[in-house]
Each structure stands twice: as C-alpha cells, then as structure tokens.
mmCIF file of C-alpha atoms and ligand atoms in Angstrom:
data_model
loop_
_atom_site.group_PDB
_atom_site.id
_atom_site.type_symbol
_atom_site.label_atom_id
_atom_site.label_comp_id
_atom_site.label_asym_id
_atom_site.label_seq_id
_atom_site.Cartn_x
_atom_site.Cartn_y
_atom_site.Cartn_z
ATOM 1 C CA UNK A 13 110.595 83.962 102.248
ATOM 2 C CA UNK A 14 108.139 86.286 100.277
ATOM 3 C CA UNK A 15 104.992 87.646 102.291
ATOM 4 C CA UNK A 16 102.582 90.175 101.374
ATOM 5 C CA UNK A 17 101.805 92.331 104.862
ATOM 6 C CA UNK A 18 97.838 93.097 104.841
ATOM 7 C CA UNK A 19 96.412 95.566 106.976
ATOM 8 C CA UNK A 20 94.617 99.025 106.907
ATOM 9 C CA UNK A 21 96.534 101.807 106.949
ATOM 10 C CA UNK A 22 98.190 102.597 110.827
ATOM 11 C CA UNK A 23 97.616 98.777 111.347
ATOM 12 C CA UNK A 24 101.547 98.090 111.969
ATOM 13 C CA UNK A 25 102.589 97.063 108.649
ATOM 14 C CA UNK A 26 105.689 99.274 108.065
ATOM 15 C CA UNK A 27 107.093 99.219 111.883
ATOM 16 C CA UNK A 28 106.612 95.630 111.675
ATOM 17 C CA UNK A 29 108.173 95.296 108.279
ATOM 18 C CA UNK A 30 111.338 97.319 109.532
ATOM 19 C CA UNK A 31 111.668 94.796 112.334
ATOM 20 C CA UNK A 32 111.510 91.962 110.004
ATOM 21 C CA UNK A 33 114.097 93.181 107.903
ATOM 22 C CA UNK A 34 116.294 94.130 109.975
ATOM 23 C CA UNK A 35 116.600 90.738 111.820
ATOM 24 C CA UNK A 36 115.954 88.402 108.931
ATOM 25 C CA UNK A 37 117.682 90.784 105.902
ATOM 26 C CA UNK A 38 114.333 90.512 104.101
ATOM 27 C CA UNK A 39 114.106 93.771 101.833
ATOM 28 C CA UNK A 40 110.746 95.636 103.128
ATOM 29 C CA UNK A 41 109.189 96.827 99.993
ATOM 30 C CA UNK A 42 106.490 99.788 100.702
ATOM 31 C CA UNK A 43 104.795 101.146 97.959
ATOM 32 C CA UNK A 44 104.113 104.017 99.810
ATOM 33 C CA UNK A 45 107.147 104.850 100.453
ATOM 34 C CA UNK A 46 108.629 104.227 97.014
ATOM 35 C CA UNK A 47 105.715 106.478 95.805
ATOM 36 C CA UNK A 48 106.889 109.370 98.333
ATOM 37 C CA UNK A 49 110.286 108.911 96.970
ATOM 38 C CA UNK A 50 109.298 109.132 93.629
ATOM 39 C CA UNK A 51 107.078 112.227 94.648
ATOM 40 C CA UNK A 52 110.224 114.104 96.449
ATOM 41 C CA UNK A 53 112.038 113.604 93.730
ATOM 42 C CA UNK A 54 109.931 115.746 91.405
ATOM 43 C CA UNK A 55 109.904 113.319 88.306
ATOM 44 C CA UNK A 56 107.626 112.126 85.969
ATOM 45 C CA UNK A 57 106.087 108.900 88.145
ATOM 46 C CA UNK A 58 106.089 110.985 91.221
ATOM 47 C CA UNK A 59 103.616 113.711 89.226
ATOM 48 C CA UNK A 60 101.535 111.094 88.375
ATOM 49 C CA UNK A 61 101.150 109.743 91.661
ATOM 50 C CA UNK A 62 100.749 113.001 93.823
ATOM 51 C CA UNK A 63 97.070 113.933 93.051
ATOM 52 C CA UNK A 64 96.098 110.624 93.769
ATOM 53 C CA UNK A 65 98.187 110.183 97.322
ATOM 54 C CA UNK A 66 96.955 113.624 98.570
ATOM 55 C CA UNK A 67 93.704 112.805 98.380
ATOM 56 C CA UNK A 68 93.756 109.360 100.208
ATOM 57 C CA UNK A 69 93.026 107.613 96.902
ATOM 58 C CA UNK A 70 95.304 104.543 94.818
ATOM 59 C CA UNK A 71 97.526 105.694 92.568
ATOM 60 C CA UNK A 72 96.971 103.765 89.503
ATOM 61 C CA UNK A 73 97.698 99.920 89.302
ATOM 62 C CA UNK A 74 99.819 100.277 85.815
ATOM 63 C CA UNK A 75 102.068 102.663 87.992
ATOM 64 C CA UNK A 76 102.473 100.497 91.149
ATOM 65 C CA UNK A 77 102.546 97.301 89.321
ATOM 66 C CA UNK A 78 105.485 98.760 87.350
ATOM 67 C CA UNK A 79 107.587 99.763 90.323
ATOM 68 C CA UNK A 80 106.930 96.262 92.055
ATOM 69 C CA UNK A 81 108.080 94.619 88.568
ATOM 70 C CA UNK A 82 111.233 96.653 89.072
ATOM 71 C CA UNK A 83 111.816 96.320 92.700
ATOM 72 C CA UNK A 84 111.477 92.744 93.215
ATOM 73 C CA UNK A 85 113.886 91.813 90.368
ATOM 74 C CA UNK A 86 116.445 93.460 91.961
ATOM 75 C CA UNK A 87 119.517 91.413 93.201
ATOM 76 C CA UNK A 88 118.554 92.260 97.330
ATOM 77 C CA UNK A 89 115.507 90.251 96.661
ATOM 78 C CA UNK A 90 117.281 86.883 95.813
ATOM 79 C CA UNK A 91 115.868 85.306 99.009
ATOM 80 C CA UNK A 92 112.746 86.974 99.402
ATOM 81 C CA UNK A 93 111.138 90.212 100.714
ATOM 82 C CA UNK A 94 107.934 91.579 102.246
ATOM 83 C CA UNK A 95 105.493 93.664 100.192
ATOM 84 C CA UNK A 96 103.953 96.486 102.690
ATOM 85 C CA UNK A 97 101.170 98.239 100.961
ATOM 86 C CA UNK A 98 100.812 96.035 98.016
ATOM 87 C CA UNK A 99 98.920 94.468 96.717
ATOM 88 C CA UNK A 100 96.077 97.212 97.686
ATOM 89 C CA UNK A 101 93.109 96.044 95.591
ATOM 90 C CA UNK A 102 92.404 92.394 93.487
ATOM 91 C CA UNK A 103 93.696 93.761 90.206
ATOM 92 C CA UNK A 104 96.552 94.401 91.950
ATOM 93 C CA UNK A 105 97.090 90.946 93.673
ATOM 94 C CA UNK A 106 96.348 89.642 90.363
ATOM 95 C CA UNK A 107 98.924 91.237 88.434
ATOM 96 C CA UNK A 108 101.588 90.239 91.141
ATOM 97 C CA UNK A 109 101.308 86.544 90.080
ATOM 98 C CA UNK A 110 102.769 86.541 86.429
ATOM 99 C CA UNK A 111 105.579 89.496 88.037
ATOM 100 C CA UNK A 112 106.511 86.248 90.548
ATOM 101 C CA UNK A 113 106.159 83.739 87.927
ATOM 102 C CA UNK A 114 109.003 85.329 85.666
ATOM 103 C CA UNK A 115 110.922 85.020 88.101
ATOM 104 C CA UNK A 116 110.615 81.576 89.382
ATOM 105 C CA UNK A 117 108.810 83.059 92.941
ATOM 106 C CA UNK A 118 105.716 82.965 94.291
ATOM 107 C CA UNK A 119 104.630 83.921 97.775
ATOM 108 C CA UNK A 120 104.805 81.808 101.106
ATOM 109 C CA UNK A 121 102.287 83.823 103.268
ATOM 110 C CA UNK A 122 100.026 86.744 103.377
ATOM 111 C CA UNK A 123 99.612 87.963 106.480
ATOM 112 C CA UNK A 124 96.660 89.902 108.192
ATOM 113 C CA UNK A 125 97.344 92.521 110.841
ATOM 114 C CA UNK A 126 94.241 92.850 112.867
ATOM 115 C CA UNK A 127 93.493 96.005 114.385
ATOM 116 C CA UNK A 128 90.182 97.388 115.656
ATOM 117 C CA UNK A 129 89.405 101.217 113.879
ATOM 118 C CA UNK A 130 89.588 103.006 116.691
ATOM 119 C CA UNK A 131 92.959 102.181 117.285
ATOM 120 C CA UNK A 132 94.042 102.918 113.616
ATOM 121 C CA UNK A 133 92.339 106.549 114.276
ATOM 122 C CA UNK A 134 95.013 106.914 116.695
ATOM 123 C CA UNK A 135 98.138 105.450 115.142
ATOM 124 C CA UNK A 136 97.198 107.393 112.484
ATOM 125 C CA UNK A 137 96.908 110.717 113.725
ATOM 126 C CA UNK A 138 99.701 110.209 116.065
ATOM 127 C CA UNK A 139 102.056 108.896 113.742
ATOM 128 C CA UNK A 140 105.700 110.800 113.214
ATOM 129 C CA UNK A 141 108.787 110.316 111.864
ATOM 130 C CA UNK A 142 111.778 111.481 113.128
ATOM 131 C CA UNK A 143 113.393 113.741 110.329
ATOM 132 C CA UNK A 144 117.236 112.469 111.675
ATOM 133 C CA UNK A 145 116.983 108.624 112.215
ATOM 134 C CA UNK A 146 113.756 108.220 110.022
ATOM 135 C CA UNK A 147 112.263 105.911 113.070
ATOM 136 C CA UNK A 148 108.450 105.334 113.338
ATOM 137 C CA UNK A 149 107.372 107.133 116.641
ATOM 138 C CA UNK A 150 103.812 108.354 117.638
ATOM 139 C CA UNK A 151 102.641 110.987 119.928
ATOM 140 C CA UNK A 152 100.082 109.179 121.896
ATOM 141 C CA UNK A 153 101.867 105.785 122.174
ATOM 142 C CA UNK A 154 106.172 106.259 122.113
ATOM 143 C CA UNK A 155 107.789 105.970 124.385
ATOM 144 C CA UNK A 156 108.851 109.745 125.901
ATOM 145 C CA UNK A 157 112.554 107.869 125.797
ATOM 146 C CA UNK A 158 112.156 107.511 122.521
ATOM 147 C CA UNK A 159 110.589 110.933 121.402
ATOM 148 C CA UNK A 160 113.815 112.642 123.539
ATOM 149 C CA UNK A 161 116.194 110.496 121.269
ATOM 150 C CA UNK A 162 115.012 111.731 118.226
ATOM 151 C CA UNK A 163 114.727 115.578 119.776
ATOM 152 C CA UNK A 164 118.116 115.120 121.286
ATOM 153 C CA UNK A 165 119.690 114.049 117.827
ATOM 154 C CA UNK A 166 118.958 117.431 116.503
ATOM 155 C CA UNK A 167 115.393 115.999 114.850
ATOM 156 C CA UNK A 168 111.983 116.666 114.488
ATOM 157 C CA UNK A 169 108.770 115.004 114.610
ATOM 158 C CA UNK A 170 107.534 114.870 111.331
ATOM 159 C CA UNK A 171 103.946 114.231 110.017
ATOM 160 C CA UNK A 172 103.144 112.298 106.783
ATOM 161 C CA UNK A 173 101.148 114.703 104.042
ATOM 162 C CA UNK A 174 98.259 112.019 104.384
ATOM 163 C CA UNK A 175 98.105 111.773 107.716
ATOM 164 C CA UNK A 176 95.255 114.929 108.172
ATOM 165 C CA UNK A 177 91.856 113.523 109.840
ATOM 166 C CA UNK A 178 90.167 114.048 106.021
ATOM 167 C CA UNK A 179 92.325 112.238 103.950
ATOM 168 C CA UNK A 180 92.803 109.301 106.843
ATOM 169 C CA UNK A 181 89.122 109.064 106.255
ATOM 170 C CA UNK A 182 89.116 108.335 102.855
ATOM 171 C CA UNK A 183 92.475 105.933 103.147
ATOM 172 C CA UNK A 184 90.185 103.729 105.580
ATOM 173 C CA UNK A 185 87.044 103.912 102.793
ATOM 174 C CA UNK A 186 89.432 103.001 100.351
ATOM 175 C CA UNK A 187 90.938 100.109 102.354
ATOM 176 C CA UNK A 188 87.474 98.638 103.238
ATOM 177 C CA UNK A 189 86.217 99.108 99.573
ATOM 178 C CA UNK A 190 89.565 97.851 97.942
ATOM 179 C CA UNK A 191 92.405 96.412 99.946
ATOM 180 C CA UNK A 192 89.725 93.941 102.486
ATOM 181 C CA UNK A 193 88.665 91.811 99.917
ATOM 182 C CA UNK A 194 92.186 90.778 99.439
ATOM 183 C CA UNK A 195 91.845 88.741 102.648
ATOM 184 C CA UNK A 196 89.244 86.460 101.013
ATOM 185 C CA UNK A 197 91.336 86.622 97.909
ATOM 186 C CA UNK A 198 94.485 85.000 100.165
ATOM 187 C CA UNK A 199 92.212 82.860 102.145
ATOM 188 C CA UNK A 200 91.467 80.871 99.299
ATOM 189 C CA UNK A 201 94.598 80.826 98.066
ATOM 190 C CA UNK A 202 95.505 79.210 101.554
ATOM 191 C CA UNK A 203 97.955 81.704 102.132
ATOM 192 C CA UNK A 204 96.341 83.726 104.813
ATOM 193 C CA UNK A 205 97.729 83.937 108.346
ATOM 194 C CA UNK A 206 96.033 86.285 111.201
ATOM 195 C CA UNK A 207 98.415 88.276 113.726
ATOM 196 C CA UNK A 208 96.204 90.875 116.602
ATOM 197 C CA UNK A 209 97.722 93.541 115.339
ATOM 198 C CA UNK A 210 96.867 95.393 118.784
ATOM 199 C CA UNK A 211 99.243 95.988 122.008
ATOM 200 C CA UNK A 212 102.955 96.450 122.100
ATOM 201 C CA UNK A 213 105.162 96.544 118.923
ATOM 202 C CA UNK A 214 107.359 93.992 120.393
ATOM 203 C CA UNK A 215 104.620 91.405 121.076
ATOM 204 C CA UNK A 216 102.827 91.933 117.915
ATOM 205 C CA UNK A 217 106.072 91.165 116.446
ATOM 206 C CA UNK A 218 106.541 87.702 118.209
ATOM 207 C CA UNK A 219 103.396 86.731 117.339
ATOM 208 C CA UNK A 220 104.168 88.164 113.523
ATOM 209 C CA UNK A 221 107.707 85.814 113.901
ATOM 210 C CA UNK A 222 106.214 82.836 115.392
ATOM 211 C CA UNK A 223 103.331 82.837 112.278
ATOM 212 C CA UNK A 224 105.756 82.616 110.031
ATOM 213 C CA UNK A 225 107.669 79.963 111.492
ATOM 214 C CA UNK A 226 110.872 82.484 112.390
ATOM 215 C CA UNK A 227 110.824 82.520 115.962
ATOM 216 C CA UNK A 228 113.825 79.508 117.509
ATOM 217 C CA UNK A 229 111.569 76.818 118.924
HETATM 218 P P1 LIG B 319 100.955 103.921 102.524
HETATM 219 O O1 LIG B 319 102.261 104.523 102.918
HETATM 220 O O2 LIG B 319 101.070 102.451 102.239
HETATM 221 O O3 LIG B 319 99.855 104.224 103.506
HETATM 222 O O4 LIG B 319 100.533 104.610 101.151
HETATM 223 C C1 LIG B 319 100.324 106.004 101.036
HETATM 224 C C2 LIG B 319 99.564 106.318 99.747
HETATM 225 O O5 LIG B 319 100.343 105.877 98.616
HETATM 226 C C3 LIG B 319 98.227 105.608 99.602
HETATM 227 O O6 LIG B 319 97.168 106.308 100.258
HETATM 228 C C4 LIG B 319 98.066 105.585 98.086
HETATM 229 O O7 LIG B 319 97.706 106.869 97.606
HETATM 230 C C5 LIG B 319 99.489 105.314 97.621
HETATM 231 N N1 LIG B 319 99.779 103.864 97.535
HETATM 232 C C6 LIG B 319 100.639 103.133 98.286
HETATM 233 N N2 LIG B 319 100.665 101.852 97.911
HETATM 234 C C7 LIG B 319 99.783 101.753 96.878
HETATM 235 C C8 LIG B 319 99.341 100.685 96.058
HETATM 236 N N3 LIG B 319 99.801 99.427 96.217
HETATM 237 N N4 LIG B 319 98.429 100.969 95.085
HETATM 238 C C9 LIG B 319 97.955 102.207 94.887
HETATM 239 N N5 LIG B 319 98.315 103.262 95.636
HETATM 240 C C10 LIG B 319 99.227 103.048 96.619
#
C-alpha cells in the first residue's frame, strides 16, 4: 500500500506514520526527517537544505524530489510505504508521478489529517523527542507515564530547531500557501480520504486504519 499522509505541520502525521509502520511494516518516509539527517550529517545536501529549514521555508523541490527518487527505490519499499511530509506543494506532487511510474507504482490513498489551528499551536510548541528512545512525546498532552520513561532511561526532552513560535508561524503560512492545495489536487485524483485528526493518538489511529481498509472487520 502507498499513501501520501497530508496534514499541516503538528497535525499527527509522523506519530501516526510510526504506528503504521510498525504494525503493517510499511517504511514511513519523512522528508523532514531525512532532511535533518542529511543536515546532522554536515554534507553537501544537508548545507543546502539548512537555510531553508531554519527559517520555516521548503527546501527546494530538485532536492526533495531527489531524495524521494532514492528512497522509494529502495528494496524496504517493495510493498509500499507512506510519504510524511511529501509531497509539500503541486510541483512536488507532480514530480512524484513519473518517480512511481518507473517503477511500476502509483499511490492507493492520500490521506487528510484534520486538525483545527489551535490545536497544531499546541502540538507544536509542545512537541519533544526523547533523545534515548527517539519517541514522539509533548509537554502539554503525554502522558506523565510516558515523560518519566524517557527521564528514567537516562533521556531528555528534546525540542526540534523549528519548533520556536516564529518559525512555526511561517511553517503554517507555508502549509496554507503551498501544501493545502494538494487536497484539491488528490480530491480530483479520487484519492483523498479525511481522518479528524483531533483527540487521542490511539483513536485517530483507528479511524486512520479503518480508512484505509486495515482495521480486521
Ligand atoms: P517536517 O519535519 O515535515 O515538519 O519538515 C521540517 C522542514 O523540512 C520543513 O519546514 C521544510 O523546511 C523541510 N521539508 C520537509 N519536507 C519537505 C518537502 N517535501 N519539501 C520541501 N521542504 C521540506
């Protein structure tokens, strides 16, 4: 199964994408995180890319396109995958076809988390990642269970560069601008689902599982 995850940033899209691959062994493929990689790394691509990502801006399509091309050949991606983060604008979605194409693929579903902007304001300054077990956790809506596991295995809550109030300001611009007309863009290719992206992680996932048909009758 290959589905694109939509969604503003904070909407759900990586937690949810964790869960999905870790119960259906569907690679999660995150841009952003492939970008942060690349950035940690200190190479070439990651130079390119860091102006761009500190300022709550895309990195250029050329770049991303070229590390999707990459990624989704790869041998883990034989029975499909979920793109989180990409495509982010049209040119983007657009340039995914022919990448599918080549390989005989194209995409079963592209699916919409829904989530109202006050509640991304809060994932989104809450949001941490535990520098031992790399789980998603945030401040305002974790568990305290689940904060103590990651403090008790020796880790610390860690925020993302882009996660300041400024920059989060300009992802959301960018999203509205760029990455929403995407859901027209899938709509008409009849490939759009809608999930409520809002309320607990594990419902949000049911309803994420039972849109795309993976939830046991
Ligand atoms: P994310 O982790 O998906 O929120 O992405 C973090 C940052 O990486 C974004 O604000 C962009 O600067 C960059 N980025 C991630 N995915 C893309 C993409 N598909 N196209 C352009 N830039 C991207």
């Amino acid at each position: 199964m290959r589905v694109v995850l939509l969604g503003a940033p904070g909407s759900g899209k990586g937690t949810q994408a964790q869960r999905l691959m870790a119960d259906h062994g569907l690679p999660q493929i995150s841009t952003g995180d492939l970008l942060r990689e690349a950035v940690a790394s200190g190479g070439e691509l990651g130079q390119r890319a860091k102006d761009a990502m500190d300022a709550g801006e895309l990195v250029s399509d050329e770049l991303v396109l070229g590390i999707i091309r990459e990624r989704v050949t790869r041998a883990d991606c034989g029975d499909g995958f979920i793109l989180d983060g990409f495509p982010r604008n049209l040119a983007q979605a657009e340039g995914l076809e022919p990448v599918l194409a080549a390989i005989n693929q194209s995409l079963d579903a592209a699916v919409l988390l829904a989530v109202e902007f006050d509640v991304l304001m809060r994932r989104l300054t809450g949001r941490r990642t535990c520098s031992v077990t790399g789980k998603l956790l945030n401040i305002y809506f974790s568990a305290q269970s689940e904060i103590d596991a990651c403090i008790d295995a020796g880790g610390e809550l860690v925020q993302r560069a882009d996660d300041n109030e400024q920059t989060i300001g300009n992802r959301l611009k960018v999203y509205r601008e760029q990455t929403e007309p995407l859901i027209e863009y899938y709509r008409s290719a009849g490939l759009l689902q809608v999930v409520d992206g809002e309320g607990e992680v594990d419902a949000i996932y049911q309803r994420l599982l039972d849109c795309l048909g993976l939830n046991p009758a």
